[in-house]
Amino acid sequence: MNELTVIVAQNPAMLDGPGERFGWLKESLADSRFEDADLLLLPELFLTGYNVGDNVHKWSEARDGLFARNIADLCKAHNIAIHYGFSESHEGQIYNSAQCFGSDGQRLGQHRKLVLPPGFERDYFQRGGHCEAFSVNGFKIGMLICYDAEFPESFRYIAKMGVDLVLIPTALGKQWNVVAHKVIPTRAFENGIYVCYANQCGHENGLEFLGGSCIIAPDGQDIARAGIEPEFLRAELNLNAVKSAQKRLPYLEDLKRLTFKLNQSV
C-alpha cells in the first residue's frame, strides 16, 4: 500500500493521571473524525502527564501493563494503530518511553528517549540506547521522542534506516517555538521524509505548553498545524511524496560520498 491516514492528537495538558487520560482517549476515538484512520500519534508521556513530579514513578508501568493492555484493546475496537508516550518501569528503572500497538492489538515497536534534556527528566529517567522501526500500510516508521529529534545526528541515523515517516511525541514548552516551527520542518526537509509531531497544550502544574503539533511533508512544508487549543490533525500520506523528495534532493545518497571524502582527508 502507498497511503497512510494519520491523526496527530494535541490533548489538554490538565488531564489528571492515567485514568482521566485514558478516558479522554477512549471518548475521543468515538468521534467520526477517526473513521478509517490508520494511525494515531499521542504526545510525550501522554499516559501520566509530563510535569507531574514523583507521579512519573507512581504512574509508571511495564510496557505490557494494565493501561498498555487497555490501549491495545482500543486499537482492536477502533481498527487503528495507537502510538503513545508513557513512563515505563523496567527492572527497577524508569524510562521516558513510547510504544505503538497495531490495529490488531499487537505491539509494533517501542522507543526509549535517547537524550534527556536539562531539568527534571535527568533526575527521574534512564536513557534509552537504540532506535527501531516498524511498518503500517507499507510505510516504514521510525520513532524519536522530543529532544531526540532536535539533534540532526539522531534524526539522520533513523532516516538512514530507510524510514518514510518519523513519529515524535513531545512535551514542548511555549518558549521553544523555534523547535516546532523551524527545527522539525527542517528535519523533514533534509531527510525527505514525513514527520508527525504531537504536543500537549495549555497548562500543567505551572508549565505552559506551546501546542503547535504538526504534520510535515517530505519537502519540509506544513500539511497541518495546530494552534494553542486541543486539536486533532488529520492527513493522508503517500509514499510517492517521499520518493519524489528524495529523488529531487538525494541528501541520504550523497551523504555517503561526503562521508568518504571527509574520512580520506583525516
XYZ file of C-alpha atoms in Angstrom:
266
model
C 0.000 0.000 0.000
C 1.120 3.576 -0.692
C -1.172 5.602 1.563
C -1.462 6.126 5.296
C -4.096 8.176 7.108
C -2.609 9.672 10.269
C -4.102 11.644 13.130
C -1.972 13.724 15.488
C -3.624 14.470 18.825
C -2.938 17.652 20.781
C -4.529 16.929 24.139
C -5.229 19.333 27.023
C -2.353 19.108 29.498
C -4.514 19.353 32.612
C -5.877 15.808 32.282
C -5.120 14.260 35.675
C -3.393 10.900 35.655
C -3.726 7.696 33.627
C -7.400 7.097 34.378
C -8.552 10.504 33.174
C -6.175 10.462 30.236
C -7.302 7.027 29.102
C -10.916 8.154 29.460
C -10.233 11.180 27.265
C -8.638 8.929 24.642
C -11.495 6.435 24.689
C -14.091 9.178 24.333
C -12.120 10.873 21.551
C -11.862 7.692 19.483
C -15.653 7.544 19.269
C -15.603 10.745 17.182
C -16.302 10.361 13.472
C -13.019 12.071 12.531
C -11.221 8.831 13.413
C -13.227 6.820 10.906
C -10.926 4.886 8.565
C -7.777 6.404 10.096
C -4.746 4.101 10.207
C -2.554 5.611 12.925
C -2.964 7.933 15.909
C 0.006 9.732 17.478
C -0.269 10.980 21.088
C 2.194 13.255 22.959
C 5.206 12.501 25.150
C 4.321 10.881 28.494
C 0.690 11.056 27.434
C -0.390 8.440 29.938
C 0.998 10.170 33.049
C 1.371 13.785 32.055
C 4.757 15.445 31.768
C 5.232 17.961 34.585
C 3.875 15.711 37.342
C 6.904 15.242 39.599
C 7.104 11.978 41.532
C 3.934 10.758 39.860
C 6.049 9.644 36.911
C 7.201 6.912 39.325
C 3.783 6.302 40.851
C 2.075 6.028 37.470
C 4.823 4.168 35.622
C 4.067 0.704 34.324
C 5.690 -2.116 32.398
C 5.291 -1.970 28.655
C 2.644 -4.699 28.916
C 0.950 -3.163 31.966
C -2.742 -2.512 32.612
C -3.056 0.644 30.539
C -0.977 -0.811 27.735
C -3.449 -3.684 27.521
C -6.355 -1.250 27.636
C -4.891 0.776 24.786
C -4.274 -2.396 22.795
C -7.973 -3.189 23.256
C -8.890 0.271 21.934
C -6.752 -0.395 18.872
C -8.719 -3.542 18.120
C -12.075 -1.955 18.867
C -11.437 1.005 16.539
C -9.208 -0.717 13.974
C -6.415 1.831 14.410
C -2.762 1.795 15.459
C -2.007 3.976 18.509
C 1.420 5.368 19.386
C 1.597 6.950 22.843
C 4.122 8.141 25.411
C 4.306 6.623 28.888
C 6.563 6.232 31.913
C 7.975 2.729 31.588
C 9.111 0.721 34.604
C 11.679 -1.944 33.808
C 13.999 -3.820 36.167
C 13.871 -1.152 38.863
C 14.418 1.774 36.483
C 12.018 4.052 34.651
C 12.279 5.339 31.106
C 10.587 8.091 29.156
C 9.158 5.729 26.575
C 6.715 5.487 23.707
C 5.221 2.448 22.057
C 2.816 1.603 19.282
C 0.137 -1.061 19.132
C -1.298 -2.082 15.783
C -4.945 -2.340 14.837
C -4.794 -5.995 15.882
C -3.648 -5.033 19.395
C -0.109 -6.371 18.890
C 2.903 -4.257 19.790
C 4.604 -2.905 16.685
C 7.506 -1.020 18.220
C 8.893 0.817 21.217
C 11.330 3.670 21.821
C 13.074 4.863 24.969
C 14.156 8.502 24.885
C 17.810 8.677 23.903
C 18.781 12.133 25.175
C 17.376 13.625 28.382
C 17.288 17.445 28.347
C 18.429 19.641 31.242
C 15.841 19.622 34.015
C 13.767 17.100 35.916
C 13.972 14.303 33.344
C 17.592 13.604 34.268
C 16.525 13.092 37.882
C 13.814 10.559 37.058
C 14.630 8.670 33.884
C 17.303 6.439 32.446
C 18.388 6.948 28.847
C 17.426 4.608 26.059
C 20.047 3.059 23.836
C 18.715 2.251 20.376
C 16.220 3.075 17.640
C 13.855 0.739 15.867
C 11.262 0.917 13.120
C 8.013 -0.839 12.235
C 5.605 -0.909 9.302
C 1.991 0.133 8.782
C 0.354 0.097 5.328
C 3.720 -0.237 3.617
C 5.185 2.783 5.424
C 8.389 2.138 7.355
C 8.018 4.202 10.529
C 10.719 5.394 12.929
C 10.351 6.810 16.423
C 12.054 9.580 18.401
C 10.899 11.484 21.489
C 11.016 15.283 21.793
C 14.658 16.321 22.453
C 15.924 13.326 20.446
C 14.625 14.964 17.266
C 16.474 18.228 17.887
C 19.770 16.506 17.082
C 20.374 16.180 13.328
C 22.587 13.178 14.111
C 19.836 11.101 15.706
C 17.357 12.043 13.004
C 19.839 11.218 10.257
C 20.590 7.885 11.926
C 16.970 6.839 11.856
C 16.457 8.235 8.351
C 19.325 6.045 7.128
C 17.329 3.044 8.353
C 15.082 3.758 5.374
C 12.050 5.127 7.189
C 9.333 7.058 5.363
C 7.823 8.659 8.455
C 9.094 9.623 11.910
C 6.697 9.853 14.856
C 7.712 12.351 17.529
C 5.699 12.664 20.735
C 6.825 15.813 22.550
C 6.172 17.995 25.606
C 7.354 21.323 24.239
C 7.093 24.436 26.398
C 5.821 27.716 24.960
C 9.342 29.218 24.915
C 10.525 26.731 22.274
C 8.508 27.993 19.311
C 11.573 27.729 17.047
C 11.720 23.949 17.532
C 8.168 23.257 16.373
C 8.141 25.830 13.576
C 11.727 25.701 12.278
C 13.720 22.711 13.512
C 11.161 19.957 12.936
C 10.263 21.045 9.372
C 13.995 21.210 8.640
C 14.429 17.613 9.811
C 11.725 16.515 7.378
C 13.240 18.525 4.507
C 16.858 17.440 4.988
C 15.870 13.758 5.018
C 12.981 13.794 2.547
C 10.541 12.062 4.915
C 7.249 12.744 6.650
C 7.248 13.875 10.271
C 4.359 13.790 12.745
C 4.901 15.854 15.901
C 2.411 15.659 18.805
C 2.466 18.120 21.711
C 0.157 18.940 24.585
C -1.455 22.347 25.053
C -2.469 24.507 27.970
C -1.036 24.418 31.493
C 0.183 21.603 33.712
C 1.396 22.397 37.235
C 2.881 25.736 36.215
C 4.264 24.634 32.848
C 2.689 26.174 29.755
C 2.930 24.100 26.597
C 3.361 25.575 23.141
C 0.864 23.426 21.293
C 1.986 23.692 17.673
C 1.602 19.996 16.864
C 2.139 19.368 13.179
C 2.305 17.023 10.224
C 5.184 17.887 7.902
C 5.639 16.772 4.300
C 8.931 15.414 2.941
C 9.578 18.809 1.317
C 9.519 20.493 4.739
C 6.135 22.165 4.265
C 3.301 22.036 6.789
C 0.464 19.724 5.828
C -1.390 20.542 9.048
C -0.523 22.522 12.162
C -2.339 23.067 15.448
C -2.608 26.282 17.405
C -2.719 26.555 21.196
C -6.006 24.708 21.804
C -6.817 20.973 21.893
C -6.997 19.686 18.350
C -6.814 16.630 16.114
C -4.833 16.946 12.903
C -5.598 14.518 10.087
C -3.682 13.931 6.872
C -3.338 11.423 4.064
C 0.307 10.500 3.491
C 1.579 8.997 0.243
C 4.834 7.131 -0.300
C 5.266 8.776 -3.695
C 5.934 12.086 -1.931
C 8.873 10.520 -0.098
C 10.305 9.066 -3.320
C 9.874 12.388 -5.104
C 11.542 14.430 -2.341
C 14.494 12.068 -2.047
C 14.969 11.975 -5.815
C 14.888 15.764 -6.067
C 17.356 16.252 -3.209
C 19.259 12.984 -2.655
C 20.847 14.003 0.632
C 20.930 10.477 2.023
C 22.715 9.095 -1.048
C 25.129 11.986 -1.436
C 25.970 11.800 2.259
C 27.756 8.504 1.578
C 30.209 10.231 -0.759
C 30.603 13.177 1.577
C 31.470 10.901 4.494
C 34.030 9.050 2.358
C 35.795 12.275 1.389
C 35.885 13.510 4.964
C 37.391 10.240 6.152
C 40.013 10.377 3.425
C 41.097 13.874 4.416
C 41.840 12.978 8.040
